[in-house]
XYZ file of C-alpha atoms in Angstrom:
767
model
C -0.178 -0.387 0.058
C 0.741 3.910 -0.865
C 2.005 4.972 3.462
C 2.524 8.390 3.892
C 4.848 9.214 7.175
C 5.079 11.932 8.973
C 6.113 12.831 13.258
C 6.765 15.563 15.775
C 10.404 14.762 15.513
C 11.973 15.762 12.353
C 14.359 14.119 10.643
C 16.830 11.253 11.540
C 18.893 11.970 14.664
C 20.367 10.394 16.890
C 19.908 12.845 20.132
C 16.502 13.245 18.842
C 14.660 11.353 15.972
C 16.490 8.084 15.937
C 13.272 5.974 14.677
C 11.843 6.658 12.113
C 14.828 6.094 9.245
C 14.708 2.188 11.138
C 10.750 2.472 10.110
C 10.925 3.899 6.917
C 13.586 1.349 4.958
C 11.562 -1.581 7.164
C 7.857 -0.339 6.235
C 9.913 -0.281 2.303
C 11.292 -3.688 2.581
C 8.511 -4.622 3.067
C 6.449 -4.377 0.000
C 5.556 -0.344 0.987
C 4.959 2.446 -1.185
C 6.473 4.813 1.262
C 5.850 8.662 0.609
C 7.657 10.769 3.911
C 6.720 14.628 4.781
C 8.440 15.105 8.195
C 8.858 19.271 9.665
C 12.542 20.157 9.019
C 12.724 19.735 13.398
C 10.925 18.940 16.215
C 7.520 19.642 17.079
C 6.968 17.482 20.613
C 3.797 18.757 22.105
C 2.277 20.674 19.944
C -0.750 18.355 19.377
C -2.892 18.982 15.786
C -1.895 23.023 15.433
C -1.199 24.886 12.487
C -0.091 27.785 12.468
C -2.211 30.484 10.942
C -0.277 32.713 9.407
C 3.489 31.429 8.547
C 3.923 30.922 4.953
C 5.405 27.219 5.244
C 8.172 26.038 3.048
C 10.333 22.460 2.154
C 13.260 21.180 2.497
C 14.921 18.343 0.278
C 15.815 15.137 2.179
C 18.065 13.090 0.902
C 18.229 10.026 3.140
C 21.891 7.951 4.461
C 22.204 4.720 3.892
C 22.379 3.406 7.288
C 19.696 4.619 9.483
C 21.603 4.413 12.930
C 24.286 6.163 14.353
C 26.065 8.841 12.968
C 26.135 8.007 9.720
C 21.708 8.028 9.631
C 22.532 12.140 8.933
C 20.851 12.105 5.804
C 21.144 16.124 3.279
C 18.995 18.545 3.073
C 18.821 20.969 0.135
C 16.630 23.807 -1.026
C 15.742 22.419 -5.044
C 14.790 18.772 -5.568
C 17.009 17.209 -7.384
C 17.035 18.259 -10.872
C 17.161 14.431 -12.296
C 14.450 12.042 -9.482
C 16.732 9.678 -8.959
C 17.394 10.277 -6.176
C 14.532 9.200 -2.587
C 13.855 12.451 -1.010
C 11.873 13.415 1.552
C 10.003 16.349 2.210
C 11.261 18.771 5.432
C 8.034 21.383 6.394
C 8.740 24.304 8.718
C 5.831 23.608 10.230
C 3.656 20.974 12.382
C 2.740 17.530 11.516
C -0.080 18.710 11.117
C 0.261 20.697 8.831
C 2.696 18.278 7.118
C 0.220 15.742 6.637
C -2.249 18.425 4.762
C 1.195 18.906 2.503
C 1.800 15.298 1.909
C -1.332 14.513 0.974
C -2.333 17.357 -0.958
C 0.895 18.078 -2.827
C 3.417 16.369 -3.056
C 3.511 12.267 -3.988
C 0.346 12.242 -6.511
C 1.413 11.176 -9.357
C 2.244 7.251 -6.986
C -1.051 7.521 -6.626
C -3.512 7.783 -3.484
C -2.429 7.651 -0.735
C -3.487 4.415 1.754
C -2.062 5.120 4.708
C -0.873 7.747 7.164
C 1.630 6.588 9.747
C 3.229 9.799 12.175
C 5.961 8.501 13.901
C 7.318 6.432 15.742
C 7.664 8.833 18.395
C 11.252 9.653 20.438
C 8.852 8.102 23.485
C 6.098 6.523 25.257
C 1.989 8.698 24.145
C 0.350 6.672 26.217
C -2.318 8.892 29.339
C -4.273 11.375 28.817
C -1.792 14.286 29.922
C 0.474 12.908 26.816
C -1.724 12.199 23.559
C -3.661 15.113 24.650
C -0.668 16.805 23.758
C 1.681 14.236 21.991
C 2.338 16.277 18.239
C 2.671 12.719 17.298
C -1.773 12.100 17.387
C -1.853 15.126 16.019
C -0.647 14.582 13.215
C -3.162 11.157 12.762
C -5.899 12.990 14.341
C -4.963 15.485 11.161
C -4.875 12.468 8.751
C -8.033 10.667 10.105
C -10.437 15.157 10.191
C -9.604 13.592 5.541
C -11.004 10.932 6.144
C -7.336 9.211 5.493
C -6.522 5.834 7.899
C -4.370 6.588 10.166
C -2.066 5.461 12.743
C -0.099 7.590 15.430
C 2.786 4.616 16.799
C 5.402 5.548 20.100
C 8.125 4.180 21.167
C 8.287 3.864 24.545
C 12.257 3.860 26.075
C 13.783 2.892 29.786
C 17.190 4.055 28.864
C 19.040 6.147 27.271
C 21.844 2.722 25.436
C 18.676 2.784 21.816
C 20.370 -0.425 21.140
C 19.856 -0.206 16.941
C 19.014 -4.775 16.944
C 15.988 -3.239 20.562
C 15.217 -0.463 17.751
C 14.671 -2.751 14.329
C 12.380 -5.505 16.256
C 10.083 -2.457 17.556
C 9.704 -1.603 13.596
C 9.412 -5.316 13.381
C 7.028 -5.567 15.516
C 5.024 -1.677 14.409
C 4.938 -2.263 11.049
C 3.310 -6.308 12.132
C 0.573 -5.145 14.027
C 0.679 -2.029 12.046
C -0.744 -4.501 8.304
C -3.018 -6.174 11.478
C -4.906 -2.789 11.497
C -5.110 -2.347 8.309
C -6.258 -5.312 7.367
C -9.088 -5.984 10.489
C -9.559 -2.134 9.903
C -14.150 -1.839 10.498
C -15.473 -0.553 7.593
C -18.845 0.582 9.626
C -17.013 3.998 9.735
C -16.499 3.416 14.387
C -12.743 3.858 13.586
C -10.236 7.090 12.359
C -7.217 6.628 14.103
C -5.381 4.131 16.140
C -2.481 5.177 18.617
C -0.039 2.259 19.659
C 2.928 2.310 22.264
C 5.818 -0.244 21.474
C 7.703 -0.758 24.459
C 11.849 -0.143 23.458
C 13.143 -3.568 25.633
C 14.474 -6.502 23.975
C 11.391 -8.989 24.605
C 9.500 -7.359 21.931
C 8.652 -9.357 19.040
C 7.203 -11.575 21.467
C 5.005 -10.070 23.955
C 1.464 -9.346 23.803
C 0.336 -7.124 22.049
C -3.692 -5.939 23.760
C -6.059 -3.765 22.613
C -5.980 -1.105 25.803
C -7.988 2.186 26.162
C -6.391 6.182 27.187
C -5.558 6.027 31.156
C -7.309 9.291 31.621
C -5.840 11.122 34.352
C -4.891 14.808 34.950
C -2.210 17.371 36.092
C -2.398 16.656 40.197
C -1.125 20.350 41.059
C 1.348 23.318 40.606
C 2.030 24.898 37.369
C 4.338 22.420 34.655
C 6.669 26.006 34.429
C 10.096 27.158 35.947
C 11.587 30.925 36.505
C 14.527 31.033 35.680
C 16.096 33.699 35.326
C 17.659 32.843 32.267
C 16.705 30.459 29.871
C 19.023 26.939 30.586
C 18.992 23.772 30.235
C 19.008 21.442 27.135
C 15.294 21.303 25.544
C 16.634 18.613 23.879
C 17.361 16.944 27.595
C 14.270 17.829 28.520
C 12.575 15.927 26.429
C 14.800 12.485 26.734
C 13.614 12.929 30.800
C 9.890 13.491 29.815
C 9.983 10.322 27.033
C 11.844 8.205 30.168
C 9.146 6.836 32.384
C 9.543 7.163 36.063
C 12.842 8.296 37.288
C 13.546 10.121 33.554
C 10.812 13.395 35.102
C 11.841 16.555 35.550
C 10.532 17.538 39.137
C 10.781 21.212 38.670
C 9.774 23.044 42.182
C 9.158 27.312 41.536
C 10.815 30.797 42.572
C 9.926 31.983 46.591
C 7.979 35.506 45.495
C 10.804 38.490 46.271
C 7.970 40.428 47.862
C 7.509 43.113 45.350
C 4.343 44.337 44.059
C 2.911 44.371 40.153
C 4.078 42.239 38.367
C 7.814 40.612 38.279
C 10.079 40.515 34.365
C 10.472 36.525 34.290
C 11.407 34.018 31.930
C 9.513 30.138 32.265
C 11.325 26.449 31.923
C 8.943 23.458 30.293
C 9.624 20.937 33.974
C 6.610 19.623 34.741
C 6.119 17.709 37.806
C 4.975 13.828 35.948
C 5.308 11.954 39.854
C 2.280 12.169 40.386
C 0.836 11.141 35.888
C 3.294 7.707 36.513
C 1.714 7.125 39.916
C -1.395 7.090 38.250
C -0.385 4.004 36.104
C -0.126 2.201 38.946
C -2.658 2.831 41.347
C -6.186 2.222 38.050
C -6.580 -1.004 37.165
C -5.071 -3.274 34.925
C -5.624 -2.649 30.581
C -4.904 1.402 30.376
C -1.853 2.105 27.616
C -0.251 3.015 30.095
C 0.151 -0.291 31.943
C 0.755 -2.271 29.445
C 4.120 -0.357 28.182
C 4.830 -0.612 31.937
C 4.435 -4.573 31.268
C 6.375 -3.723 28.264
C 3.683 -5.215 25.755
C 2.415 -3.471 22.956
C -0.631 -1.033 23.208
C -3.334 -0.251 20.219
C -5.735 2.281 21.552
C -9.166 2.236 18.764
C -10.034 6.480 17.858
C -12.360 8.471 16.848
C -11.453 12.101 15.712
C -13.375 13.990 18.415
C -10.928 12.264 21.123
C -13.900 10.449 21.887
C -11.842 6.771 22.730
C -13.422 4.232 20.489
C -15.056 0.497 23.166
C -12.382 -2.425 23.334
C -13.031 -6.054 23.111
C -14.613 -7.253 26.103
C -11.964 -8.714 28.376
C -8.248 -7.782 27.995
C -7.961 -8.983 24.888
C -5.020 -9.682 22.376
C -4.828 -8.037 19.206
C -4.930 -10.844 16.740
C -2.283 -10.398 13.967
C -1.114 -11.414 10.509
C 1.054 -13.864 12.410
C -1.184 -15.475 14.633
C 0.806 -14.129 17.409
C -0.584 -14.932 20.504
C 0.548 -16.665 23.576
C 2.353 -19.203 22.698
C 4.616 -20.318 25.303
C 8.883 -20.607 24.140
C 10.667 -19.986 20.902
C 11.022 -23.547 20.502
C 6.446 -24.085 21.604
C 6.688 -21.656 18.857
C 8.587 -23.915 16.172
C 5.909 -26.870 16.803
C 3.237 -24.820 16.611
C 3.952 -23.821 13.342
C 5.526 -26.739 11.224
C 3.365 -28.828 13.670
C 4.545 -32.298 14.407
C 7.625 -31.293 15.321
C 8.538 -32.336 12.156
C 11.418 -30.130 10.083
C 10.702 -26.790 8.464
C 9.512 -26.891 5.019
C 12.227 -25.785 2.759
C 11.857 -23.124 0.431
C 13.431 -22.782 -2.585
C 12.916 -18.807 -4.031
C 14.232 -18.873 -7.105
C 11.755 -16.837 -9.450
C 14.310 -14.504 -11.085
C 12.769 -11.740 -11.205
C 14.009 -9.461 -9.189
C 10.368 -7.551 -8.419
C 8.724 -10.567 -7.530
C 11.428 -11.931 -5.790
C 11.379 -9.756 -2.239
C 7.143 -9.700 -2.718
C 7.278 -13.586 -1.755
C 10.180 -14.167 0.286
C 8.341 -10.612 2.082
C 4.863 -12.906 1.587
C 5.955 -15.943 3.448
C 7.714 -13.932 6.230
C 4.465 -12.374 7.254
C 1.876 -14.994 6.932
C 3.737 -17.864 7.805
C 5.357 -18.880 11.534
C 8.068 -17.253 12.323
C 10.375 -21.055 12.325
C 7.913 -22.971 9.915
C 9.802 -22.887 6.925
C 13.891 -22.411 6.049
C 14.060 -19.676 2.790
C 17.023 -20.531 -0.356
C 17.167 -18.154 -3.065
C 19.083 -20.157 -5.821
C 17.083 -22.910 -7.653
C 19.361 -26.220 -6.046
C 20.692 -28.977 -7.921
C 18.279 -31.606 -8.697
C 19.687 -33.909 -6.666
C 19.358 -32.396 -3.843
C 16.577 -30.459 -4.059
C 16.089 -34.959 -4.517
C 17.857 -35.537 -1.623
C 15.901 -32.604 0.265
C 12.635 -34.644 -0.173
C 12.660 -38.845 -0.010
C 14.609 -37.199 3.073
C 11.207 -36.949 4.737
C 11.518 -32.652 4.370
C 9.085 -31.316 2.783
C 9.663 -28.829 0.311
C 8.429 -25.908 -1.481
C 9.709 -25.002 -4.782
C 8.548 -21.504 -7.202
C 10.646 -21.202 -9.217
C 10.796 -20.681 -13.798
C 8.186 -23.013 -15.923
C 11.061 -24.188 -17.469
C 12.896 -25.491 -13.974
C 10.073 -27.531 -12.938
C 10.390 -31.395 -12.805
C 7.155 -31.804 -13.482
C 7.509 -35.783 -13.032
C 9.094 -36.316 -9.849
C 5.984 -33.732 -8.098
C 3.599 -36.134 -9.747
C 5.633 -39.032 -8.114
C 6.346 -36.526 -4.924
C 2.497 -35.152 -4.293
C 2.492 -35.372 -0.643
C 5.838 -33.441 0.525
C 6.786 -31.505 -2.693
C 5.076 -27.781 -3.831
C 5.491 -26.546 -6.842
C 3.933 -23.332 -8.715
C 2.564 -24.829 -11.760
C 0.549 -26.933 -13.905
C 1.735 -29.196 -16.048
C 0.182 -27.670 -18.868
C -2.438 -24.508 -19.084
C -2.357 -24.144 -23.635
C -6.271 -24.343 -24.097
C -6.474 -21.065 -21.857
C -3.182 -19.149 -22.024
C -2.739 -19.395 -26.130
C -5.106 -17.984 -27.932
C -6.185 -19.496 -30.305
C -6.178 -23.245 -27.875
C -8.085 -20.896 -25.230
C -10.571 -19.526 -28.681
C -11.464 -23.098 -29.671
C -12.509 -23.465 -25.474
C -14.950 -21.592 -25.370
C -16.208 -21.945 -28.290
C -16.941 -25.975 -26.386
C -17.824 -24.659 -23.621
C -20.858 -22.893 -24.635
C -22.230 -24.971 -27.242
C -22.159 -27.964 -24.727
C -23.680 -25.219 -22.529
C -25.683 -23.061 -24.604
C -26.702 -20.559 -21.633
C -23.247 -19.950 -20.408
C -21.663 -16.483 -18.877
C -18.725 -16.759 -21.831
C -20.817 -16.085 -24.492
C -21.824 -12.331 -23.962
C -18.206 -12.468 -22.260
C -15.861 -13.209 -25.048
C -16.483 -12.616 -28.283
C -15.757 -14.355 -31.028
C -12.575 -15.895 -32.436
C -12.006 -17.190 -35.933
C -8.690 -18.941 -35.423
C -6.295 -20.158 -38.485
C -2.780 -21.719 -39.105
C -0.264 -19.695 -41.566
C 2.520 -20.270 -42.493
C 3.789 -18.496 -45.145
C 2.136 -14.683 -45.894
C 1.378 -16.055 -49.969
C -1.575 -19.467 -47.825
C -3.712 -16.326 -46.327
C -6.606 -17.210 -48.774
C -6.390 -21.288 -47.473
C -6.058 -19.898 -44.522
C -9.476 -18.823 -44.170
C -11.503 -21.287 -46.514
C -13.071 -22.741 -43.155
C -12.994 -18.697 -40.982
C -16.850 -18.281 -43.383
C -17.918 -15.203 -40.794
C -14.612 -13.328 -40.651
C -14.370 -14.095 -44.967
C -17.977 -13.167 -45.126
C -17.223 -10.006 -42.416
C -14.381 -9.246 -44.523
C -15.692 -8.942 -48.374
C -19.039 -6.367 -46.476
C -16.500 -4.296 -45.661
C -15.207 -4.199 -49.211
C -18.882 -2.916 -50.750
C -18.443 -0.147 -47.973
C -13.995 0.549 -48.777
C -15.414 4.275 -50.988
C -17.552 5.846 -48.010
C -16.719 8.457 -46.913
C -15.002 8.785 -43.256
C -18.130 9.438 -41.426
C -19.391 6.922 -42.288
C -16.885 4.397 -42.040
C -18.340 3.436 -38.762
C -20.861 0.792 -40.138
C -17.833 -1.082 -41.772
C -17.042 -4.166 -39.546
C -13.325 -3.962 -37.885
C -11.662 -6.800 -36.707
C -8.376 -7.973 -34.002
C -5.437 -9.791 -35.362
C -3.955 -11.554 -31.798
C -0.696 -13.855 -32.707
C -1.316 -16.524 -30.793
C 1.388 -17.128 -29.824
C 2.715 -13.476 -29.264
C 1.918 -12.042 -25.819
C 3.591 -7.841 -24.147
C 0.615 -6.966 -27.070
C 3.102 -7.977 -30.251
C 1.607 -8.045 -33.890
C -2.347 -6.560 -32.857
C -2.597 -5.281 -36.085
C -6.618 -4.096 -36.985
C -8.051 -4.422 -40.358
C -11.403 -4.575 -42.107
C -10.684 -5.634 -45.312
C -8.376 -9.342 -47.314
C -6.830 -6.604 -48.560
C -5.267 -5.000 -45.484
C -4.504 -8.256 -43.828
C -2.942 -10.285 -46.215
C -0.450 -6.729 -46.921
C -0.556 -7.050 -42.842
C 1.064 -10.833 -42.905
C 3.358 -9.436 -45.962
C 4.987 -6.654 -44.476
C 5.702 -9.704 -41.477
C 7.546 -11.925 -44.116
C 9.368 -9.290 -45.606
C 11.437 -9.057 -41.752
C 10.959 -12.315 -39.727
C 12.743 -13.140 -37.705
C 14.967 -16.288 -37.183
C 13.304 -18.615 -34.636
C 10.831 -21.557 -32.947
C 10.320 -20.889 -29.098
C 6.971 -22.781 -28.424
C 7.887 -22.535 -24.929
C 4.622 -23.463 -21.897
C 5.783 -20.100 -20.209
C 3.694 -16.529 -20.258
C 3.418 -13.315 -19.678
C 7.810 -13.387 -19.519
C 7.938 -15.857 -22.190
C 11.876 -15.729 -24.000
C 12.276 -14.683 -27.707
C 15.509 -14.179 -29.742
C 16.339 -10.765 -31.035
C 15.534 -7.424 -30.106
C 13.111 -8.114 -27.030
C 11.719 -4.690 -27.155
C 10.948 -4.490 -30.611
C 6.942 -5.599 -32.098
C 7.895 -8.435 -34.186
C 6.422 -12.559 -34.861
C 9.024 -14.840 -34.900
C 8.302 -17.851 -37.498
C 7.035 -19.741 -33.709
C 3.792 -17.027 -33.684
C 3.535 -16.678 -37.820
C 1.415 -20.245 -37.066
C -1.863 -19.444 -34.971
C -3.410 -16.618 -35.106
C -6.556 -15.414 -33.791
C -9.073 -12.581 -35.186
C -11.607 -10.718 -33.118
C -14.492 -8.193 -33.545
C -12.748 -4.992 -32.313
C -15.096 -3.920 -29.528
C -15.901 -0.376 -29.940
C -16.456 1.461 -28.403
C -13.781 1.497 -24.978
C -15.282 2.494 -21.997
C -13.083 5.797 -21.291
C -13.091 7.556 -17.618
C -13.995 11.274 -18.103
C -11.571 13.664 -18.102
C -9.172 11.262 -19.293
C -10.018 10.075 -22.843
C -7.755 6.948 -22.308
C -8.490 3.254 -23.528
C -7.897 1.182 -20.528
C -8.303 -2.307 -20.004
C -8.107 -4.986 -15.798
C -5.014 -7.314 -14.816
C -7.065 -8.519 -12.708
C -4.430 -11.522 -10.989
C -6.073 -15.216 -10.079
C -4.936 -17.666 -8.057
C -5.548 -21.837 -8.602
C -4.736 -24.427 -6.333
C -4.826 -28.186 -6.236
C -6.904 -29.974 -8.495
C -8.744 -27.118 -7.986
C -10.481 -24.457 -6.750
C -10.291 -20.660 -8.537
C -9.409 -16.835 -6.608
C -9.598 -14.013 -7.490
C -7.660 -11.198 -6.454
C -9.702 -8.140 -5.525
C -7.612 -5.061 -5.910
C -7.463 -4.892 -9.099
C -5.602 -2.855 -12.054
C -6.312 -1.004 -15.163
C -3.548 -0.406 -17.565
C -4.284 3.195 -20.031
C -2.181 3.386 -23.307
C -0.488 5.921 -23.994
C -2.914 8.197 -26.242
C -6.069 9.808 -25.721
C -8.554 6.968 -27.008
C -9.414 7.984 -30.988
C -11.600 5.122 -33.094
C -10.008 2.052 -34.953
C -10.943 4.248 -38.441
C -9.625 7.375 -37.324
C -5.968 6.086 -36.790
C -6.230 2.354 -37.648
C -1.759 2.451 -36.948
C -1.773 4.238 -33.965
C -1.033 1.600 -31.253
C -0.355 4.039 -28.448
C -4.084 5.462 -29.596
C -5.650 1.114 -29.543
C -3.115 -0.446 -27.132
C -3.706 -0.908 -24.328
C -0.127 -3.092 -22.971
C 2.530 -1.107 -21.322
C 5.717 -2.257 -22.613
C 4.479 -1.121 -25.945
C 4.196 2.154 -24.849
C 6.908 4.986 -26.480
C 5.146 8.133 -25.245
C 4.699 7.961 -21.393
C 2.288 9.037 -20.176
C 0.936 9.963 -16.333
C -0.720 7.701 -13.973
C -0.428 4.104 -16.701
C -1.169 1.850 -13.557
C -4.130 2.808 -11.495
C -6.048 1.284 -9.276
C -9.187 -0.203 -10.460
C -11.569 1.358 -6.770
C -9.177 4.779 -7.605
C -10.730 4.309 -11.016
C -13.576 7.841 -10.085
C -16.984 5.478 -11.630
C -19.996 5.015 -10.027
C -19.218 2.275 -7.200
C -22.242 0.134 -7.853
C -20.658 -0.072 -11.945
C -17.353 -0.700 -10.484
C -18.934 -3.465 -8.964
C -21.030 -4.551 -11.288
C -17.571 -5.316 -12.993
C -15.498 -6.816 -10.768
C -18.764 -9.550 -10.804
C -19.096 -9.703 -14.093
C -14.525 -10.758 -13.726
C -14.948 -13.086 -10.638
C -17.902 -15.241 -12.434
C -16.180 -15.033 -15.850
C -13.119 -16.212 -14.683
C -14.897 -19.166 -12.713
C -16.503 -20.101 -15.808
C -13.682 -21.175 -18.146
C -10.945 -22.040 -15.679
C -13.675 -24.423 -15.081
C -13.842 -24.862 -18.899
C -10.584 -26.103 -19.727
C -10.149 -28.457 -16.666
C -12.784 -29.692 -18.225
C -13.616 -30.213 -20.890
C -9.246 -30.463 -21.970
C -7.239 -32.397 -19.647
C -4.592 -32.405 -21.854
C -4.145 -28.721 -22.413
C -5.077 -28.492 -18.316
C -3.216 -30.411 -16.913
C -3.323 -29.904 -12.927
C -2.146 -31.352 -9.997
C -2.782 -31.957 -6.452
C 0.623 -30.599 -5.115
C 0.693 -27.669 -8.145
C -1.141 -23.892 -7.685
C -0.988 -21.326 -9.513
C -0.882 -17.234 -10.368
C -2.429 -15.946 -13.366
C -3.015 -12.802 -14.478
C -6.212 -11.511 -16.667
C -7.181 -8.813 -19.120
C -10.663 -8.370 -19.937
C -12.196 -4.815 -21.592
C -15.231 -2.951 -20.147
C -16.784 -2.131 -23.827
C -18.959 1.878 -22.837
C -21.768 -0.295 -21.517
C -20.547 -1.079 -19.003
C -19.577 -5.361 -20.246
C -16.316 -7.113 -19.197
C -14.659 -8.887 -22.452
C -11.528 -11.204 -21.539
C -9.206 -11.191 -23.684
C -6.563 -12.945 -22.077
C -4.445 -15.923 -20.019
C -1.244 -15.346 -19.165
C 0.882 -17.888 -16.634
C 3.319 -16.654 -14.541
C 1.824 -12.752 -15.306
C 4.143 -9.207 -15.201
C 3.820 -8.168 -12.396
C 6.981 -5.479 -12.540
C 3.822 -3.941 -15.237
C 2.785 -3.143 -11.656
C 5.366 -0.844 -11.450
C 6.918 0.103 -7.730
C 3.606 2.845 -7.068
C 1.345 -0.091 -6.892
C 3.831 -2.675 -5.440
C 1.570 -3.634 -3.243
C -1.370 -4.668 -4.679
C 1.537 -7.642 -5.604
C 2.980 -7.969 -2.328
C -0.877 -8.370 -1.552
C -1.592 -10.975 -4.272
C 1.488 -13.100 -3.078
C -0.145 -12.650 1.104
C -3.308 -14.332 -0.094
C -1.265 -16.780 -2.369
C 0.389 -18.367 0.489
C -2.688 -18.134 2.909
C -5.059 -20.786 -0.304
C -2.158 -22.127 -2.258
C 0.529 -22.994 0.355
C -0.407 -23.218 3.875
C -2.720 -25.759 3.708
C -0.926 -27.730 1.493
C 2.001 -28.059 4.273
C -0.863 -28.193 7.194
C 0.608 -24.689 8.333
C -1.374 -24.050 10.882
C -2.088 -19.807 10.635
C -4.427 -17.042 11.820
C -8.193 -18.204 10.377
C -8.906 -14.489 9.932
C -11.611 -13.975 6.736
C -9.704 -13.108 4.014
C -12.213 -10.328 1.435
C -9.930 -9.767 -0.861
C -9.497 -13.275 -1.764
C -12.396 -14.624 -3.622
C -13.090 -18.450 -4.293
C -15.013 -17.988 -7.346
C -15.161 -22.136 -8.219
C -13.708 -24.725 -7.052
C -14.411 -27.254 -10.057
C -13.794 -30.699 -7.838
C -11.294 -33.299 -10.290
C -11.024 -35.935 -8.418
C -8.523 -37.714 -10.670
C -6.154 -34.773 -10.840
C -6.628 -34.025 -7.054
């Protein structure tokens, strides 16, 4: 997800802001897109304030590689990087609340909408009402909440000024688990606006409980929070440390005695609150409040409304259920037994996906979903003999690698202990000419199938040489009839050209949008093939891969290999497509799908919209301008902002978006069942396999979704860095539904609204 970070301690500093850099780095490593807008200096105890009448100015902070110590200091610049090729945070000479406003509305728009605002981690605790009511950290989260953004205030309660980097990193890991759990479980009824999270900086932070708490209501008892002095004394940094350190570290100032004079006396005042009574209020209060939880070295989570009213927590001292099932489980040895089951060895997880974009997201998904100690990670593909020795030696093995490297024969023999990430064959769906045959045969057997109204009628034909095109189309009756009719309309003026039926040609073995052309007559189709034959590279690759199938020659070019020049499909062109008001560009929907065993089919709710580079034009206006009608981002030569966007954020009516999603779910379930039941040779599942697919849909102006194609091993890189969390979330779903059940791993069983089960086929002969 896209996370905006602010705080009230300013940019990284070992003395005043020692935590923020570490949290940002760990969020990025977890696959989140992180934008940063901080006050340019410490703004503690300022609450949700704005500096009225002051012109706020940004600075541009380039963080250091090191997150701890003196080497963590980055560099500050008055102007942003001219090239934009370095990481830059925004520093504002304002308050945390102002940083939230500016970060949400004036920077980072190219990264898409902000999903969550995190304020912190604060340099010290923000427990009890006395701290919380004045906290700049909570002030930033409150500002985000009144901007209708989900927000979490995170504070680190330290008990020693020895800020051990190991403990800080552990606290950041715990914070991310809590953040992700809260985001996933966020109530949909509006009962919660924000959360206040307090994490103790102690060695055992990751093994302690995380509890729902309420804010302890306490008060200043008596006396002033300020001490009269003759001149400014002391260090503000030291005073802040003393306040935040907790019991034993508080200052306890006493007012100077009056000098007996009448009238006003010129004085200076030093912040010197009496915290003895505040900490005593924690000791005197019953268990269950935030101050008590932190004192007991537990993480505290308090749900709040943006009006300082605390939401009622679940009855009793109930523990927050984290993504990693982090409940009371005893010591580390017991945890591992529960994670793996019956005391067996950890799973050998061989994750060698050979894609630098996806590889870290898969490993992060394993860490996020599977219990600690339940697997041992291998990021390089071992020799086949090593894998065999693992399985035959009684170990359970998970293998996520490229299709061409999978030993299917071995997998078929070891169906109980060896899980792979691909089915044996998927041609029935991932090759366009096979897909058209699958749909035709299924609709013939099931005339009321949803595929009939969501898959365009397709003419599939084979062609070895361009000169034999006429013979290849002998049985393509609908296509020939349409082309002949179009030829008769050839001389129509442009304003009547819409009466012609346009067709789209797709090579059956191509991907990445290669070789797609528009045509209306036999002459135009012949010219397409003649042109390809003149420039034909020498390749005959019929690999069973997907979006990432390797090809010889220039992989960035739009050419057709000899393998492609055998199988083709032609479909009626979908016009007019659905366009977004104010944008005018055509788009298609990329839907990520998970299939498990033999078989269950899941559709991932967080879909993508991939836009063409240029505004849409009718086919008769620009039949050769592929950037106006081709939405595949791999071939775009005219860079454009927002080429890949979230489906649910397209600005369309939510009812329409929901209807489109339901159509996609129905079509997806139907087409996978059709392939599995009709063509077991060309779609062969395994009980010990799961596979991820990328399905592309185009929505017409009436809101009807049409299936375009199915990709195995989809090109996740099209999602881009800004929306990387979508891919990360999908892989977490794949691990939860495809990996954990196979190995019998006990994980937190919470309702998963992101992965929709759309079909359970039940191929008993293959499961």
